[in-house]
């Protein structure tokens, strides 16, 4: 296990290098000049403009700029916001819990719905309930998050007044995350339901399942003890990758519900052309995605006996 984990960490090095490089290039590939954001109306002052550019190190060659930025980033220094002059790391730290909690809450609720639906659909294959689940799941994948968010606000916030239309956890508690997590989780539930159904249905066709039935075991024992546990092994990998995707998908959801998370913060920073904040936020989300996938690989090794056997040999 230690060797496997060490190998995964080594493979992570070039990935992290690529993430930091692409994040750094955002500043240079994005249209516009960060100096213009700082100076505003004084941008026409050539002498002042060049002075700011020199202070920011933008007059240096790209490799020099990258190494300078990377050395600061490794130490946790993501620079300061161009507009507010506050440290980017502190701004991100203040908003990260909202996004992480939203993604976690979405995942827990979604899996609590998707796994039973997928199992029921697979064990009643080609029957009425299976057809209903499949059609509903297909529709869930196609629903636009932005449209669904607005409809939820109109129905449950403005008309019924059950949930707040906007605001963060500090103001409304976990109640503020119920609608956003529901909206964010619709497509996730649909995707996971289809995946669980597919894996469960395939597992139920295996010879060892037929053997279990032939031995006279009750269907419930066959489904849970033999089929379900084996069907969930490949599902774990998708759960991990989708959790990373939830962090990215939270961008639009947070913006719709005005949640003070990384997603809405990123969109605001793009509008305001606050390049250090954009770089820092994209870097944190990307690193979270990479690290979560690493954790999933390690968990997969623990739960899948085939990988453990291959490693022992």
CSV table of C-alpha atoms in Angstrom, one decimal:
chain,number,residue,atom,x,y,z
A,1,UNK,CA,0.0,0.0,0.0
A,2,UNK,CA,2.8,2.4,0.9
A,3,UNK,CA,4.5,1.7,-2.5
A,4,UNK,CA,1.2,2.3,-4.3
A,5,UNK,CA,0.6,5.6,-2.5
A,6,UNK,CA,4.2,6.7,-3.1
A,7,UNK,CA,3.8,6.0,-6.8
A,8,UNK,CA,0.6,8.0,-7.0
A,9,UNK,CA,2.3,10.9,-5.2
A,10,UNK,CA,5.1,10.8,-7.8
A,11,UNK,CA,2.6,10.8,-10.6
A,12,UNK,CA,1.0,13.8,-9.0
A,13,UNK,CA,4.1,16.0,-9.4
A,14,UNK,CA,3.8,16.6,-13.2
A,15,UNK,CA,0.1,17.2,-12.7
A,16,UNK,CA,0.6,19.8,-10.1
A,17,UNK,CA,3.3,21.4,-12.3
A,18,UNK,CA,0.8,21.6,-15.1
A,19,UNK,CA,-1.9,23.1,-12.9
A,20,UNK,CA,0.4,25.8,-11.6
A,21,UNK,CA,1.7,26.6,-15.1
A,22,UNK,CA,-1.8,27.0,-16.6
A,23,UNK,CA,-2.9,29.0,-13.6
A,24,UNK,CA,0.0,31.4,-14.0
A,25,UNK,CA,-0.6,31.8,-17.8
A,26,UNK,CA,-4.1,33.0,-17.0
A,27,UNK,CA,-2.7,36.4,-16.3
A,28,UNK,CA,-1.0,36.5,-19.8
A,29,UNK,CA,-3.6,34.7,-21.9
A,30,UNK,CA,-6.6,36.7,-20.6
A,31,UNK,CA,-7.4,39.8,-22.6
A,32,UNK,CA,-6.6,43.1,-20.8
A,33,UNK,CA,-3.8,44.5,-18.8
A,34,UNK,CA,-3.8,44.1,-15.0
A,35,UNK,CA,-2.0,47.5,-14.8
A,36,UNK,CA,-5.1,49.1,-16.4
A,37,UNK,CA,-7.2,47.8,-13.5
A,38,UNK,CA,-4.9,49.3,-10.9
A,39,UNK,CA,-4.4,52.7,-12.5
A,40,UNK,CA,-7.9,53.2,-14.0
A,41,UNK,CA,-8.0,56.7,-15.6
A,42,UNK,CA,-4.3,57.2,-14.9
A,43,UNK,CA,-3.4,54.4,-17.3
A,44,UNK,CA,-2.4,56.9,-20.0
A,45,UNK,CA,0.5,58.0,-17.8
A,46,UNK,CA,3.3,56.0,-19.5
A,47,UNK,CA,5.8,56.6,-16.7
A,48,UNK,CA,3.5,55.5,-13.9
A,49,UNK,CA,2.3,52.6,-16.0
A,50,UNK,CA,5.8,51.3,-16.5
A,51,UNK,CA,6.6,51.8,-12.8
A,52,UNK,CA,3.7,49.6,-11.7
A,53,UNK,CA,4.6,47.0,-14.4
A,54,UNK,CA,8.1,46.9,-12.9
A,55,UNK,CA,6.9,46.6,-9.4
A,56,UNK,CA,4.6,43.7,-10.4
A,57,UNK,CA,7.5,42.0,-12.3
A,58,UNK,CA,5.6,42.1,-15.6
A,59,UNK,CA,8.7,43.6,-17.3
A,60,UNK,CA,10.6,40.3,-16.7
A,61,UNK,CA,10.7,37.3,-19.1
A,62,UNK,CA,7.8,34.8,-18.6
A,63,UNK,CA,10.0,32.0,-17.1
A,64,UNK,CA,11.4,34.5,-14.5
A,65,UNK,CA,7.8,35.7,-13.7
A,66,UNK,CA,6.6,32.1,-13.4
A,67,UNK,CA,9.4,31.0,-11.0
A,68,UNK,CA,8.9,34.1,-8.9
A,69,UNK,CA,5.1,33.5,-8.7
A,70,UNK,CA,5.6,29.8,-8.0
A,71,UNK,CA,8.1,30.5,-5.2
A,72,UNK,CA,5.5,32.8,-3.5
A,73,UNK,CA,2.7,30.3,-4.1
A,74,UNK,CA,4.5,27.4,-2.5
A,75,UNK,CA,4.9,29.5,0.6
A,76,UNK,CA,1.1,30.2,0.6
A,77,UNK,CA,1.5,33.8,-0.7
A,78,UNK,CA,-1.0,34.2,-3.5
A,79,UNK,CA,-0.4,37.9,-3.7
A,80,UNK,CA,-2.8,40.8,-2.9
A,81,UNK,CA,-6.1,41.7,-4.6
A,82,UNK,CA,-5.6,44.5,-7.1
A,83,UNK,CA,-8.8,46.3,-6.0
A,84,UNK,CA,-9.0,45.7,-2.2
A,85,UNK,CA,-5.3,45.3,-1.5
A,86,UNK,CA,-6.1,42.3,0.8
A,87,UNK,CA,-4.1,39.1,0.7
A,88,UNK,CA,-5.7,36.7,-1.7
A,89,UNK,CA,-5.1,33.7,0.6
A,90,UNK,CA,-7.2,35.3,3.3
A,91,UNK,CA,-10.0,36.2,0.9
A,92,UNK,CA,-10.1,32.6,-0.4
A,93,UNK,CA,-9.9,31.1,3.1
A,94,UNK,CA,-12.9,33.1,4.2
A,95,UNK,CA,-15.0,31.7,1.3
A,96,UNK,CA,-13.7,28.2,1.0
A,97,UNK,CA,-15.9,26.7,3.9
A,98,UNK,CA,-19.1,27.7,2.1
A,99,UNK,CA,-18.1,26.1,-1.1
A,100,UNK,CA,-16.8,22.9,0.5
A,101,UNK,CA,-19.9,22.6,2.7
A,102,UNK,CA,-22.2,23.1,-0.3
A,103,UNK,CA,-20.3,20.4,-2.3
A,104,UNK,CA,-20.3,18.0,0.7
A,105,UNK,CA,-24.0,18.6,1.5
A,106,UNK,CA,-24.9,18.1,-2.2
A,107,UNK,CA,-23.0,14.8,-2.4
A,108,UNK,CA,-24.5,13.4,0.8
A,109,UNK,CA,-28.1,14.2,-0.2
A,110,UNK,CA,-27.5,13.1,-3.8
A,111,UNK,CA,-26.0,9.7,-2.9
A,112,UNK,CA,-28.8,9.1,-0.3
A,113,UNK,CA,-31.3,9.5,-3.2
A,114,UNK,CA,-29.3,8.1,-6.2
A,115,UNK,CA,-28.0,4.8,-4.7
A,116,UNK,CA,-31.5,3.5,-3.6
A,117,UNK,CA,-33.0,4.6,-6.9
A,118,UNK,CA,-30.3,2.9,-8.9
A,119,UNK,CA,-30.5,-0.3,-7.0
A,120,UNK,CA,-34.4,-0.4,-7.2
A,121,UNK,CA,-34.2,0.3,-10.9
A,122,UNK,CA,-31.6,-2.5,-11.5
A,123,UNK,CA,-33.5,-5.1,-9.5
A,124,UNK,CA,-36.7,-4.3,-11.4
A,125,UNK,CA,-35.1,-4.1,-14.8
A,126,UNK,CA,-37.4,-3.3,-17.7
A,127,UNK,CA,-40.4,-2.9,-15.4
A,128,UNK,CA,-42.5,0.2,-14.9
A,129,UNK,CA,-40.5,1.5,-12.0
A,130,UNK,CA,-37.3,1.0,-14.0
A,131,UNK,CA,-38.6,3.0,-16.9
A,132,UNK,CA,-39.8,5.8,-14.7
A,133,UNK,CA,-36.4,6.1,-13.0
A,134,UNK,CA,-34.5,6.0,-16.3
A,135,UNK,CA,-36.7,8.7,-17.9
A,136,UNK,CA,-36.5,10.9,-14.8
A,137,UNK,CA,-32.7,10.5,-14.7
A,138,UNK,CA,-32.4,11.4,-18.3
A,139,UNK,CA,-34.4,14.6,-17.7
A,140,UNK,CA,-32.4,15.5,-14.6
A,141,UNK,CA,-29.1,15.5,-16.7
A,142,UNK,CA,-30.7,17.9,-19.2
A,143,UNK,CA,-32.0,20.5,-16.7
A,144,UNK,CA,-30.0,23.7,-16.9
A,145,UNK,CA,-28.7,24.7,-13.4
A,146,UNK,CA,-29.2,28.4,-14.0
A,147,UNK,CA,-32.9,28.0,-15.0
A,148,UNK,CA,-33.6,25.5,-12.2
A,149,UNK,CA,-32.1,27.8,-9.6
A,150,UNK,CA,-34.3,30.7,-10.7
A,151,UNK,CA,-37.4,28.5,-10.6
A,152,UNK,CA,-36.5,27.3,-7.1
A,153,UNK,CA,-36.1,30.8,-5.9
A,154,UNK,CA,-39.4,31.9,-7.4
A,155,UNK,CA,-41.3,28.9,-6.0
A,156,UNK,CA,-39.8,28.2,-2.5
A,157,UNK,CA,-38.3,31.6,-1.6
A,158,UNK,CA,-40.4,34.4,-3.0
A,159,UNK,CA,-43.8,32.6,-3.1
A,160,UNK,CA,-43.8,30.0,-0.3
A,161,UNK,CA,-41.1,31.7,1.7
A,162,UNK,CA,-39.7,28.4,3.0
A,163,UNK,CA,-36.1,29.1,2.3
A,164,UNK,CA,-33.9,32.3,1.9
A,165,UNK,CA,-33.4,33.5,-1.7
A,166,UNK,CA,-29.8,34.6,-0.9
A,167,UNK,CA,-27.3,35.0,1.9
A,168,UNK,CA,-24.7,32.8,3.5
A,169,UNK,CA,-24.4,30.4,6.3
A,170,UNK,CA,-23.5,33.1,8.8
A,171,UNK,CA,-26.9,34.7,8.2
A,172,UNK,CA,-29.3,31.8,7.7
A,173,UNK,CA,-27.3,28.7,8.9
A,174,UNK,CA,-27.5,25.4,6.9
A,175,UNK,CA,-30.9,26.5,5.7
A,176,UNK,CA,-29.2,28.7,3.2
A,177,UNK,CA,-27.7,25.7,1.5
A,178,UNK,CA,-30.8,23.6,1.1
A,179,UNK,CA,-32.0,25.1,-2.2
A,180,UNK,CA,-28.5,25.5,-3.7
A,181,UNK,CA,-27.5,21.9,-2.9
A,182,UNK,CA,-30.8,20.7,-4.3
A,183,UNK,CA,-30.2,22.6,-7.6
A,184,UNK,CA,-26.6,21.5,-7.8
A,185,UNK,CA,-27.5,17.9,-6.9
A,186,UNK,CA,-30.2,17.3,-9.6
A,187,UNK,CA,-27.8,16.4,-12.4
A,188,UNK,CA,-25.6,14.6,-9.9
A,189,UNK,CA,-28.5,12.4,-8.7
A,190,UNK,CA,-29.4,11.7,-12.3
A,191,UNK,CA,-25.8,10.7,-13.3
A,192,UNK,CA,-25.2,8.6,-10.2
A,193,UNK,CA,-28.6,6.9,-10.5
A,194,UNK,CA,-27.8,5.8,-14.0
A,195,UNK,CA,-24.3,4.7,-13.0
A,196,UNK,CA,-25.5,2.6,-10.0
A,197,UNK,CA,-28.2,1.0,-12.1
A,198,UNK,CA,-25.8,0.1,-14.8
A,199,UNK,CA,-23.2,-1.4,-12.5
A,200,UNK,CA,-25.8,-3.2,-10.4
A,201,UNK,CA,-27.6,-4.6,-13.4
A,202,UNK,CA,-24.3,-5.9,-14.8
A,203,UNK,CA,-23.3,-7.5,-11.5
A,204,UNK,CA,-26.7,-9.2,-11.2
A,205,UNK,CA,-25.9,-11.1,-14.5
A,206,UNK,CA,-22.6,-12.6,-13.1
A,207,UNK,CA,-22.3,-16.3,-12.4
A,208,UNK,CA,-21.7,-15.9,-8.7
A,209,UNK,CA,-25.1,-14.2,-8.3
A,210,UNK,CA,-26.7,-17.1,-10.1
A,211,UNK,CA,-24.9,-19.4,-7.8
A,212,UNK,CA,-26.1,-17.5,-4.7
A,213,UNK,CA,-29.7,-17.7,-6.0
A,214,UNK,CA,-29.3,-21.4,-6.7
A,215,UNK,CA,-28.2,-22.0,-3.1
A,216,UNK,CA,-31.5,-20.7,-2.0
A,217,UNK,CA,-30.4,-17.4,-0.4
A,218,UNK,CA,-33.0,-14.8,0.0
A,219,UNK,CA,-33.1,-12.1,-2.7
A,220,UNK,CA,-32.4,-9.3,-0.2
A,221,UNK,CA,-29.2,-11.1,1.0
A,222,UNK,CA,-28.1,-11.7,-2.6
A,223,UNK,CA,-28.7,-8.1,-3.6
A,224,UNK,CA,-26.9,-6.5,-0.6
A,225,UNK,CA,-24.2,-9.0,0.4
A,226,UNK,CA,-23.1,-10.1,-3.0
A,227,UNK,CA,-24.3,-7.7,-5.7
A,228,UNK,CA,-24.4,-4.3,-4.1
A,229,UNK,CA,-20.9,-4.4,-2.6
A,230,UNK,CA,-19.3,-5.5,-5.8
A,231,UNK,CA,-21.3,-3.0,-7.9
A,232,UNK,CA,-20.2,-0.1,-5.6
A,233,UNK,CA,-16.4,-0.6,-6.3
A,234,UNK,CA,-16.3,1.2,-9.6
A,235,UNK,CA,-18.9,3.7,-8.4
A,236,UNK,CA,-16.5,5.0,-5.8
A,237,UNK,CA,-14.1,6.3,-8.4
A,238,UNK,CA,-16.9,8.3,-10.1
A,239,UNK,CA,-18.0,9.6,-6.7
A,240,UNK,CA,-14.6,11.0,-6.1
A,241,UNK,CA,-14.2,12.6,-9.6
A,242,UNK,CA,-17.7,14.1,-9.3
A,243,UNK,CA,-17.0,15.6,-6.0
A,244,UNK,CA,-14.2,17.6,-7.6
A,245,UNK,CA,-16.7,18.5,-10.4
A,246,UNK,CA,-19.1,19.7,-7.7
A,247,UNK,CA,-16.6,22.2,-6.6
A,248,UNK,CA,-16.4,23.6,-10.1
A,249,UNK,CA,-20.2,23.3,-10.6
A,250,UNK,CA,-20.7,25.4,-7.5
A,251,UNK,CA,-19.5,28.4,-9.4
A,252,UNK,CA,-22.8,29.0,-11.2
A,253,UNK,CA,-25.0,27.8,-8.3
A,254,UNK,CA,-23.4,30.2,-5.8
A,255,UNK,CA,-23.8,33.1,-8.2
A,256,UNK,CA,-27.5,32.4,-8.7
A,257,UNK,CA,-28.1,32.2,-4.9
A,258,UNK,CA,-25.6,34.9,-4.0
A,259,UNK,CA,-23.7,32.6,-1.7
A,260,UNK,CA,-20.4,34.0,-0.4
A,261,UNK,CA,-18.3,31.1,-1.7
A,262,UNK,CA,-15.4,30.6,-4.1
A,263,UNK,CA,-17.7,30.3,-7.1
A,264,UNK,CA,-19.4,33.7,-6.8
A,265,UNK,CA,-16.1,35.2,-5.7
A,266,UNK,CA,-14.5,33.9,-8.9
A,267,UNK,CA,-17.2,35.4,-11.1
A,268,UNK,CA,-17.1,38.7,-9.4
A,269,UNK,CA,-13.3,38.8,-9.7
A,270,UNK,CA,-13.6,38.0,-13.5
A,271,UNK,CA,-16.0,40.9,-13.9
A,272,UNK,CA,-13.7,43.2,-11.9
A,273,UNK,CA,-10.5,41.9,-13.7
A,274,UNK,CA,-8.8,41.2,-10.4
A,275,UNK,CA,-6.2,38.9,-11.8
A,276,UNK,CA,-4.4,37.7,-8.6
A,277,UNK,CA,-7.8,36.7,-7.1
A,278,UNK,CA,-8.7,34.8,-10.3
A,279,UNK,CA,-5.4,33.0,-10.3
A,280,UNK,CA,-5.6,32.1,-6.7
A,281,UNK,CA,-9.2,30.8,-6.8
A,282,UNK,CA,-8.6,28.7,-10.0
A,283,UNK,CA,-5.5,27.3,-8.4
A,284,UNK,CA,-7.2,26.3,-5.2
A,285,UNK,CA,-10.2,24.7,-7.0
A,286,UNK,CA,-7.8,22.8,-9.3
A,287,UNK,CA,-5.6,21.6,-6.5
A,288,UNK,CA,-8.7,20.4,-4.6
A,289,UNK,CA,-9.8,18.4,-7.6
A,290,UNK,CA,-6.4,16.8,-8.0
A,291,UNK,CA,-6.1,15.9,-4.3
A,292,UNK,CA,-9.6,14.5,-4.1
A,293,UNK,CA,-8.8,12.2,-7.0
A,294,UNK,CA,-5.6,11.1,-5.3
A,295,UNK,CA,-7.6,10.2,-2.2
A,296,UNK,CA,-10.1,8.3,-4.3
A,297,UNK,CA,-7.3,6.2,-5.9
A,298,UNK,CA,-6.0,5.3,-2.4
A,299,UNK,CA,-9.6,4.4,-1.2
A,300,UNK,CA,-10.1,2.3,-4.4
A,301,UNK,CA,-7.0,0.3,-3.6
A,302,UNK,CA,-8.3,-0.4,-0.1
A,303,UNK,CA,-11.8,-1.6,-1.2
A,304,UNK,CA,-10.8,-3.4,-4.4
A,305,UNK,CA,-9.1,-6.8,-3.6
A,306,UNK,CA,-7.9,-7.1,-7.2
A,307,UNK,CA,-5.6,-4.1,-6.8
A,308,UNK,CA,-4.4,-5.3,-3.4
A,309,UNK,CA,-3.6,-8.7,-5.0
A,310,UNK,CA,-1.8,-7.1,-7.9
A,311,UNK,CA,0.3,-5.0,-5.5
A,312,UNK,CA,1.2,-7.9,-3.4
A,313,UNK,CA,2.5,-9.8,-6.4
